[in-house]
PDB file of C-alpha atoms in Angstrom:
ATOM      1  CA  ALA A   1     -48.084  37.055  56.682  1.00  0.00           C
ATOM      2  CA  GLN A   2     -50.987  35.021  55.342  1.00  0.00           C
ATOM      3  CA  LYS A   3     -51.669  32.060  57.561  1.00  0.00           C
ATOM      4  CA  ILE A   4     -53.776  30.258  54.980  1.00  0.00           C
ATOM      5  CA  THR A   5     -53.099  30.618  51.279  1.00  0.00           C
ATOM      6  CA  GLN A   6     -55.245  29.292  48.497  1.00  0.00           C
ATOM      7  CA  THR A   7     -53.426  30.181  45.309  1.00  0.00           C
ATOM      8  CA  GLN A   8     -56.131  29.180  42.844  1.00  0.00           C
ATOM      9  CA  PRO A   9     -58.900  31.801  42.677  1.00  0.00           C
ATOM     10  CA  GLY A  10     -60.769  29.665  40.145  1.00  0.00           C
ATOM     11  CA  MET A  11     -60.580  26.312  38.375  1.00  0.00           C
ATOM     12  CA  PHE A  12     -62.407  24.642  35.529  1.00  0.00           C
ATOM     13  CA  VAL A  13     -62.401  20.846  35.498  1.00  0.00           C
ATOM     14  CA  GLN A  14     -64.053  18.314  33.237  1.00  0.00           C
ATOM     15  CA  GLU A  15     -66.694  16.142  34.868  1.00  0.00           C
ATOM     16  CA  LYS A  16     -65.392  12.788  36.134  1.00  0.00           C
ATOM     17  CA  GLU A  17     -61.819  14.050  36.389  1.00  0.00           C
ATOM     18  CA  ALA A  18     -60.007  14.287  39.718  1.00  0.00           C
ATOM     19  CA  VAL A  19     -59.444  17.759  41.157  1.00  0.00           C
ATOM     20  CA  THR A  20     -56.758  19.032  43.502  1.00  0.00           C
ATOM     21  CA  LEU A  21     -57.374  22.284  45.351  1.00  0.00           C
ATOM     22  CA  ASP A  22     -54.282  23.801  46.898  1.00  0.00           C
ATOM     23  CA  CYS A  23     -53.905  25.070  50.427  1.00  0.00           C
ATOM     24  CA  THR A  24     -50.732  26.084  52.218  1.00  0.00           C
ATOM     25  CA  TYR A  25     -50.584  27.243  55.788  1.00  0.00           C
ATOM     26  CA  ASP A  26     -48.208  28.887  58.192  1.00  0.00           C
ATOM     27  CA  THR A  27     -47.965  28.068  61.875  1.00  0.00           C
ATOM     28  CA  SER A  28     -45.327  27.450  64.499  1.00  0.00           C
ATOM     29  CA  ASP A  29     -47.730  25.552  66.709  1.00  0.00           C
ATOM     30  CA  PRO A  30     -47.044  21.777  66.580  1.00  0.00           C
ATOM     31  CA  SER A  31     -50.702  21.077  67.323  1.00  0.00           C
ATOM     32  CA  TYR A  32     -53.138  22.418  64.750  1.00  0.00           C
ATOM     33  CA  GLY A  33     -56.135  21.397  62.733  1.00  0.00           C
ATOM     34  CA  LEU A  34     -56.922  21.877  59.077  1.00  0.00           C
ATOM     35  CA  PHE A  35     -60.411  21.956  57.608  1.00  0.00           C
ATOM     36  CA  TRP A  36     -62.027  22.126  54.212  1.00  0.00           C
ATOM     37  CA  TYR A  37     -65.481  23.551  53.629  1.00  0.00           C
ATOM     38  CA  LYS A  38     -67.636  23.740  50.516  1.00  0.00           C
ATOM     39  CA  GLN A  39     -69.923  26.678  49.763  1.00  0.00           C
ATOM     40  CA  PRO A  40     -72.334  26.092  46.862  1.00  0.00           C
ATOM     41  CA  SER A  41     -74.023  29.008  45.143  1.00  0.00           C
ATOM     42  CA  SER A  42     -76.964  28.608  47.526  1.00  0.00           C
ATOM     43  CA  GLY A  43     -74.678  29.956  50.243  1.00  0.00           C
ATOM     44  CA  GLU A  44     -74.515  27.334  52.956  1.00  0.00           C
ATOM     45  CA  MET A  45     -71.105  26.319  54.316  1.00  0.00           C
ATOM     46  CA  ILE A  46     -70.644  22.552  54.336  1.00  0.00           C
ATOM     47  CA  PHE A  47     -67.923  20.807  56.331  1.00  0.00           C
ATOM     48  CA  LEU A  48     -66.021  18.324  54.174  1.00  0.00           C
ATOM     49  CA  ILE A  49     -62.931  17.000  55.884  1.00  0.00           C
ATOM     50  CA  TYR A  50     -60.551  17.493  58.797  1.00  0.00           C
ATOM     51  CA  GLN A  51     -56.847  16.750  59.274  1.00  0.00           C
ATOM     52  CA  GLY A  52     -55.096  16.985  62.606  1.00  0.00           C
ATOM     53  CA  SER A  53     -51.409  17.797  62.684  1.00  0.00           C
ATOM     54  CA  TYR A  54     -50.634  14.620  64.582  1.00  0.00           C
ATOM     55  CA  ASP A  55     -52.737  12.359  62.397  1.00  0.00           C
ATOM     56  CA  GLN A  56     -50.552   9.664  60.918  1.00  0.00           C
ATOM     57  CA  GLN A  57     -52.671   9.118  57.858  1.00  0.00           C
ATOM     58  CA  ASN A  58     -54.196  11.446  55.334  1.00  0.00           C
ATOM     59  CA  ALA A  59     -57.865  12.066  56.016  1.00  0.00           C
ATOM     60  CA  THR A  60     -60.479  10.651  53.667  1.00  0.00           C
ATOM     61  CA  GLU A  61     -64.249  11.150  53.519  1.00  0.00           C
ATOM     62  CA  GLY A  62     -65.894   9.452  50.564  1.00  0.00           C
ATOM     63  CA  ARG A  63     -64.699  11.145  47.370  1.00  0.00           C
ATOM     64  CA  TYR A  64     -62.743  13.712  49.381  1.00  0.00           C
ATOM     65  CA  SER A  65     -59.210  13.143  50.560  1.00  0.00           C
ATOM     66  CA  LEU A  66     -56.616  15.422  51.995  1.00  0.00           C
ATOM     67  CA  ASN A  67     -53.051  15.329  50.687  1.00  0.00           C
ATOM     68  CA  PHE A  68     -51.317  16.396  53.874  1.00  0.00           C
ATOM     69  CA  GLN A  69     -47.618  17.239  53.494  1.00  0.00           C
ATOM     70  CA  LYS A  70     -46.540  18.496  56.876  1.00  0.00           C
ATOM     71  CA  ALA A  71     -42.979  19.457  55.975  1.00  0.00           C
ATOM     72  CA  ARG A  72     -44.234  21.544  53.079  1.00  0.00           C
ATOM     73  CA  LYS A  73     -47.115  22.909  55.160  1.00  0.00           C
ATOM     74  CA  SER A  74     -49.640  21.997  52.554  1.00  0.00           C
ATOM     75  CA  ALA A  75     -53.074  20.436  52.897  1.00  0.00           C
ATOM     76  CA  ASN A  76     -54.501  20.013  49.441  1.00  0.00           C
ATOM     77  CA  LEU A  77     -58.039  18.754  48.941  1.00  0.00           C
ATOM     78  CA  VAL A  78     -58.465  16.031  46.347  1.00  0.00           C
ATOM     79  CA  ILE A  79     -61.887  15.329  44.895  1.00  0.00           C
ATOM     80  CA  SER A  80     -62.034  12.102  42.941  1.00  0.00           C
ATOM     81  CA  ALA A  81     -64.401  11.549  40.016  1.00  0.00           C
ATOM     82  CA  SER A  82     -65.775  15.094  40.045  1.00  0.00           C
ATOM     83  CA  GLN A  83     -69.494  15.678  39.580  1.00  0.00           C
ATOM     84  CA  LEU A  84     -71.470  18.690  38.415  1.00  0.00           C
ATOM     85  CA  GLY A  85     -72.661  19.143  41.973  1.00  0.00           C
ATOM     86  CA  ASP A  86     -69.082  19.733  43.085  1.00  0.00           C
ATOM     87  CA  SER A  87     -69.200  23.186  41.489  1.00  0.00           C
ATOM     88  CA  ALA A  88     -68.814  25.551  44.444  1.00  0.00           C
ATOM     89  CA  MET A  89     -66.406  27.714  46.421  1.00  0.00           C
ATOM     90  CA  TYR A  90     -63.996  25.696  48.524  1.00  0.00           C
ATOM     91  CA  PHE A  91     -62.398  27.127  51.633  1.00  0.00           C
ATOM     92  CA  CYS A  92     -59.408  25.863  53.567  1.00  0.00           C
ATOM     93  CA  ALA A  93     -59.222  26.831  57.238  1.00  0.00           C
ATOM     94  CA  MET A  94     -56.823  26.270  60.104  1.00  0.00           C
ATOM     95  CA  ARG A  95     -57.063  26.361  63.863  1.00  0.00           C
ATOM     96  CA  ASP A  96     -53.987  26.782  66.064  1.00  0.00           C
ATOM     97  CA  VAL A  97     -52.915  28.327  69.335  1.00  0.00           C
ATOM     98  CA  ASP A  98     -51.931  31.626  67.697  1.00  0.00           C
ATOM     99  CA  SER A  99     -55.487  32.060  66.483  1.00  0.00           C
ATOM    100  CA  ASN A 100     -56.773  31.259  69.970  1.00  0.00           C
ATOM    101  CA  TYR A 101     -58.149  28.109  68.387  1.00  0.00           C
ATOM    102  CA  GLN A 102     -60.489  30.076  66.138  1.00  0.00           C
ATOM    103  CA  LEU A 103     -60.649  29.203  62.473  1.00  0.00           C
ATOM    104  CA  ILE A 104     -58.479  31.247  60.131  1.00  0.00           C
ATOM    105  CA  TRP A 105     -59.816  31.087  56.581  1.00  0.00           C
ATOM    106  CA  GLY A 106     -58.280  31.129  53.156  1.00  0.00           C
ATOM    107  CA  ALA A 107     -59.727  33.269  50.394  1.00  0.00           C
ATOM    108  CA  GLY A 108     -61.296  30.274  48.692  1.00  0.00           C
ATOM    109  CA  THR A 109     -61.157  28.600  45.290  1.00  0.00           C
ATOM    110  CA  LYS A 110     -64.108  28.706  42.918  1.00  0.00           C
ATOM    111  CA  LEU A 111     -64.420  25.310  41.251  1.00  0.00           C
ATOM    112  CA  ILE A 112     -66.543  24.868  38.156  1.00  0.00           C
ATOM    113  CA  ILE A 113     -67.155  21.389  36.802  1.00  0.00           C
ATOM    114  CA  LYS A 114     -67.793  21.271  33.074  1.00  0.00           C
ATOM    115  CA  PRO A 115     -70.140  18.622  31.636  1.00  0.00           C
TER     116      PRO A 115
ATOM    117  CA  ASP B   1     -78.626  19.613  56.655  1.00  0.00           C
ATOM    118  CA  SER B   2     -76.086  20.497  59.358  1.00  0.00           C
ATOM    119  CA  GLY B   3     -78.655  20.668  62.150  1.00  0.00           C
ATOM    120  CA  VAL B   4     -77.893  24.331  62.823  1.00  0.00           C
ATOM    121  CA  THR B   5     -80.838  26.608  62.137  1.00  0.00           C
ATOM    122  CA  GLN B   6     -80.800  30.322  61.452  1.00  0.00           C
ATOM    123  CA  THR B   7     -83.634  32.786  61.058  1.00  0.00           C
ATOM    124  CA  PRO B   8     -84.490  34.759  59.100  1.00  0.00           C
ATOM    125  CA  LYS B   9     -83.013  33.551  55.814  1.00  0.00           C
ATOM    126  CA  HIS B  10     -83.194  36.990  54.238  1.00  0.00           C
ATOM    127  CA  LEU B  11     -83.468  40.429  55.750  1.00  0.00           C
ATOM    128  CA  ILE B  12     -83.776  43.771  54.006  1.00  0.00           C
ATOM    129  CA  THR B  13     -83.585  46.894  56.081  1.00  0.00           C
ATOM    130  CA  ALA B  14     -82.511  50.510  55.947  1.00  0.00           C
ATOM    131  CA  THR B  15     -79.445  52.323  57.205  1.00  0.00           C
ATOM    132  CA  GLY B  16     -79.623  53.277  60.840  1.00  0.00           C
ATOM    133  CA  GLN B  17     -81.929  50.405  61.751  1.00  0.00           C
ATOM    134  CA  ARG B  18     -81.381  47.536  64.178  1.00  0.00           C
ATOM    135  CA  VAL B  19     -81.886  43.854  63.434  1.00  0.00           C
ATOM    136  CA  THR B  20     -81.613  40.602  65.364  1.00  0.00           C
ATOM    137  CA  LEU B  21     -80.389  37.375  63.840  1.00  0.00           C
ATOM    138  CA  ARG B  22     -81.198  34.119  65.553  1.00  0.00           C
ATOM    139  CA  CYS B  23     -79.351  30.821  65.684  1.00  0.00           C
ATOM    140  CA  SER B  24     -80.141  27.435  67.182  1.00  0.00           C
ATOM    141  CA  PRO B  25     -77.150  25.119  67.481  1.00  0.00           C
ATOM    142  CA  ARG B  26     -77.135  21.388  66.850  1.00  0.00           C
ATOM    143  CA  SER B  27     -78.498  19.346  69.695  1.00  0.00           C
ATOM    144  CA  GLY B  28     -75.785  18.892  72.297  1.00  0.00           C
ATOM    145  CA  ASP B  29     -73.414  21.535  70.937  1.00  0.00           C
ATOM    146  CA  LEU B  30     -72.435  24.075  73.568  1.00  0.00           C
ATOM    147  CA  SER B  31     -70.419  26.433  71.396  1.00  0.00           C
ATOM    148  CA  VAL B  32     -71.889  28.951  68.995  1.00  0.00           C
ATOM    149  CA  TYR B  33     -69.863  31.067  66.602  1.00  0.00           C
ATOM    150  CA  TRP B  34     -70.896  34.022  64.488  1.00  0.00           C
ATOM    151  CA  TYR B  35     -69.266  34.915  61.189  1.00  0.00           C
ATOM    152  CA  GLN B  36     -69.719  37.640  58.614  1.00  0.00           C
ATOM    153  CA  GLN B  37     -69.082  36.926  54.955  1.00  0.00           C
ATOM    154  CA  SER B  38     -69.006  39.934  52.682  1.00  0.00           C
ATOM    155  CA  LEU B  39     -67.953  40.006  49.065  1.00  0.00           C
ATOM    156  CA  ASP B  40     -64.771  41.950  49.584  1.00  0.00           C
ATOM    157  CA  GLN B  41     -63.583  40.511  52.882  1.00  0.00           C
ATOM    158  CA  GLY B  42     -64.242  36.790  52.869  1.00  0.00           C
ATOM    159  CA  LEU B  43     -65.250  34.998  56.036  1.00  0.00           C
ATOM    160  CA  GLN B  44     -64.639  36.971  59.224  1.00  0.00           C
ATOM    161  CA  PHE B  45     -65.002  35.547  62.712  1.00  0.00           C
ATOM    162  CA  LEU B  46     -67.104  37.786  64.945  1.00  0.00           C
ATOM    163  CA  ILE B  47     -67.640  36.126  68.298  1.00  0.00           C
ATOM    164  CA  GLN B  48     -67.913  32.784  70.089  1.00  0.00           C
ATOM    165  CA  TYR B  49     -70.086  31.731  73.009  1.00  0.00           C
ATOM    166  CA  TYR B  50     -69.703  28.603  75.032  1.00  0.00           C
ATOM    167  CA  ASN B  51     -72.537  27.466  77.282  1.00  0.00           C
ATOM    168  CA  GLY B  52     -73.815  30.987  77.713  1.00  0.00           C
ATOM    169  CA  GLU B  53     -70.494  32.719  78.235  1.00  0.00           C
ATOM    170  CA  GLU B  54     -68.489  34.753  75.763  1.00  0.00           C
ATOM    171  CA  ARG B  55     -65.361  32.774  74.935  1.00  0.00           C
ATOM    172  CA  ALA B  56     -63.632  34.603  72.113  1.00  0.00           C
ATOM    173  CA  LYS B  57     -64.009  37.819  70.216  1.00  0.00           C
ATOM    174  CA  GLY B  58     -62.941  38.489  66.679  1.00  0.00           C
ATOM    175  CA  ASN B  59     -63.522  41.448  64.416  1.00  0.00           C
ATOM    176  CA  ILE B  60     -66.853  42.401  65.898  1.00  0.00           C
ATOM    177  CA  LEU B  61     -67.859  46.036  65.692  1.00  0.00           C
ATOM    178  CA  GLU B  62     -69.079  47.873  68.789  1.00  0.00           C
ATOM    179  CA  ARG B  63     -72.435  48.349  67.030  1.00  0.00           C
ATOM    180  CA  PHE B  64     -72.821  44.560  67.069  1.00  0.00           C
ATOM    181  CA  SER B  65     -73.537  42.438  70.108  1.00  0.00           C
ATOM    182  CA  ALA B  66     -74.459  38.860  70.754  1.00  0.00           C
ATOM    183  CA  GLN B  67     -75.646  36.602  73.515  1.00  0.00           C
ATOM    184  CA  GLN B  68     -76.305  32.959  74.133  1.00  0.00           C
ATOM    185  CA  PHE B  69     -79.341  32.007  76.162  1.00  0.00           C
ATOM    186  CA  PRO B  70     -79.802  29.182  78.698  1.00  0.00           C
ATOM    187  CA  ASP B  71     -81.399  26.998  76.024  1.00  0.00           C
ATOM    188  CA  LEU B  72     -78.165  27.583  74.015  1.00  0.00           C
ATOM    189  CA  HIS B  73     -79.742  29.471  71.154  1.00  0.00           C
ATOM    190  CA  SER B  74     -77.917  32.647  70.269  1.00  0.00           C
ATOM    191  CA  GLU B  75     -78.806  36.028  68.887  1.00  0.00           C
ATOM    192  CA  LEU B  76     -76.646  38.515  67.033  1.00  0.00           C
ATOM    193  CA  ASN B  77     -77.828  42.111  67.288  1.00  0.00           C
ATOM    194  CA  LEU B  78     -76.711  44.587  64.655  1.00  0.00           C
ATOM    195  CA  SER B  79     -77.512  48.239  65.285  1.00  0.00           C
ATOM    196  CA  SER B  80     -77.047  51.584  63.516  1.00  0.00           C
ATOM    197  CA  LEU B  81     -76.744  49.610  60.328  1.00  0.00           C
ATOM    198  CA  GLU B  82     -74.595  50.885  57.494  1.00  0.00           C
ATOM    199  CA  LEU B  83     -74.500  49.917  53.837  1.00  0.00           C
ATOM    200  CA  GLY B  84     -71.258  48.059  54.454  1.00  0.00           C
ATOM    201  CA  ASP B  85     -72.969  45.719  56.907  1.00  0.00           C
ATOM    202  CA  SER B  86     -74.700  44.025  53.991  1.00  0.00           C
ATOM    203  CA  ALA B  87     -73.361  40.478  54.091  1.00  0.00           C
ATOM    204  CA  LEU B  88     -74.116  36.844  54.731  1.00  0.00           C
ATOM    205  CA  TYR B  89     -74.079  36.152  58.463  1.00  0.00           C
ATOM    206  CA  PHE B  90     -73.367  32.617  59.536  1.00  0.00           C
ATOM    207  CA  CYS B  91     -73.825  30.892  62.818  1.00  0.00           C
ATOM    208  CA  ALA B  92     -71.902  27.703  63.515  1.00  0.00           C
ATOM    209  CA  SER B  93     -71.933  25.294  66.399  1.00  0.00           C
ATOM    210  CA  SER B  94     -69.257  22.865  67.350  1.00  0.00           C
ATOM    211  CA  VAL B  95     -68.692  19.540  68.913  1.00  0.00           C
ATOM    212  CA  THR B  96     -65.406  18.239  70.240  1.00  0.00           C
ATOM    213  CA  SER B  97     -64.557  14.727  69.127  1.00  0.00           C
ATOM    214  CA  LEU B  98     -61.489  12.605  68.522  1.00  0.00           C
ATOM    215  CA  ARG B  99     -60.764  14.761  65.510  1.00  0.00           C
ATOM    216  CA  GLY B 100     -60.884  17.949  67.516  1.00  0.00           C
ATOM    217  CA  GLU B 101     -63.475  20.656  67.359  1.00  0.00           C
ATOM    218  CA  THR B 102     -65.451  20.756  64.128  1.00  0.00           C
ATOM    219  CA  GLN B 103     -67.755  23.639  63.333  1.00  0.00           C
ATOM    220  CA  TYR B 104     -71.022  22.983  61.540  1.00  0.00           C
ATOM    221  CA  PHE B 105     -72.629  25.942  59.866  1.00  0.00           C
ATOM    222  CA  GLY B 106     -76.197  27.067  59.570  1.00  0.00           C
ATOM    223  CA  PRO B 107     -77.658  28.167  56.226  1.00  0.00           C
ATOM    224  CA  GLY B 108     -76.886  31.816  56.930  1.00  0.00           C
ATOM    225  CA  THR B 109     -78.893  35.020  57.044  1.00  0.00           C
ATOM    226  CA  ARG B 110     -78.479  37.259  54.036  1.00  0.00           C
ATOM    227  CA  LEU B 111     -78.684  40.874  55.185  1.00  0.00           C
ATOM    228  CA  LEU B 112     -79.172  43.708  52.752  1.00  0.00           C
ATOM    229  CA  VAL B 113     -78.956  47.253  54.066  1.00  0.00           C
ATOM    230  CA  LEU B 114     -80.412  49.870  51.724  1.00  0.00           C
TER     231      LEU B 114
END
């Protein structure tokens, strides 16, 4: 079974609109971590945001926030006020005991921001 | 800039050859990870080193090997290269903080095997 599922292969969004990128995960470990990374066309992998399974509040980092719904096992990334520079691949990843605490990656979502 | 450096940025070589990719972690990070990202397989974890010792192994082929040196830089050696080894190879280093262990990635080495 897929441990990390990103159901949106690609998305087009108008500049300045908010964007939600979906990520669902599967684990039986009560202690896990969820990560989002951005990969622009230049290729580098940029860490965006982290959510721990025991964190009481949803993580936020500037324009990025994580809509963490533990019971539904979803960790959607929300980008507010999108910018042209947000166009990139976005990857969701999880670390848990089953993965020996290594990151398990989703397939990614390609986000294109339209001017 | 993540603080993780990788050299070279691009590498073109022929089948059957051997190459070495180099990574310097962020200052203070003891863990180094290697990943392969190819078009058809996404991001694949290869191997992790922690303070010079191998800590975890992923989908690393026997033709590939890695090591981490006393100054904490790491090298990934790829030998008997095949066309299918063409990929973007990332190194990441990690720090453990209140939010757990976060991996920061280098810019990658783009390998093309002809």
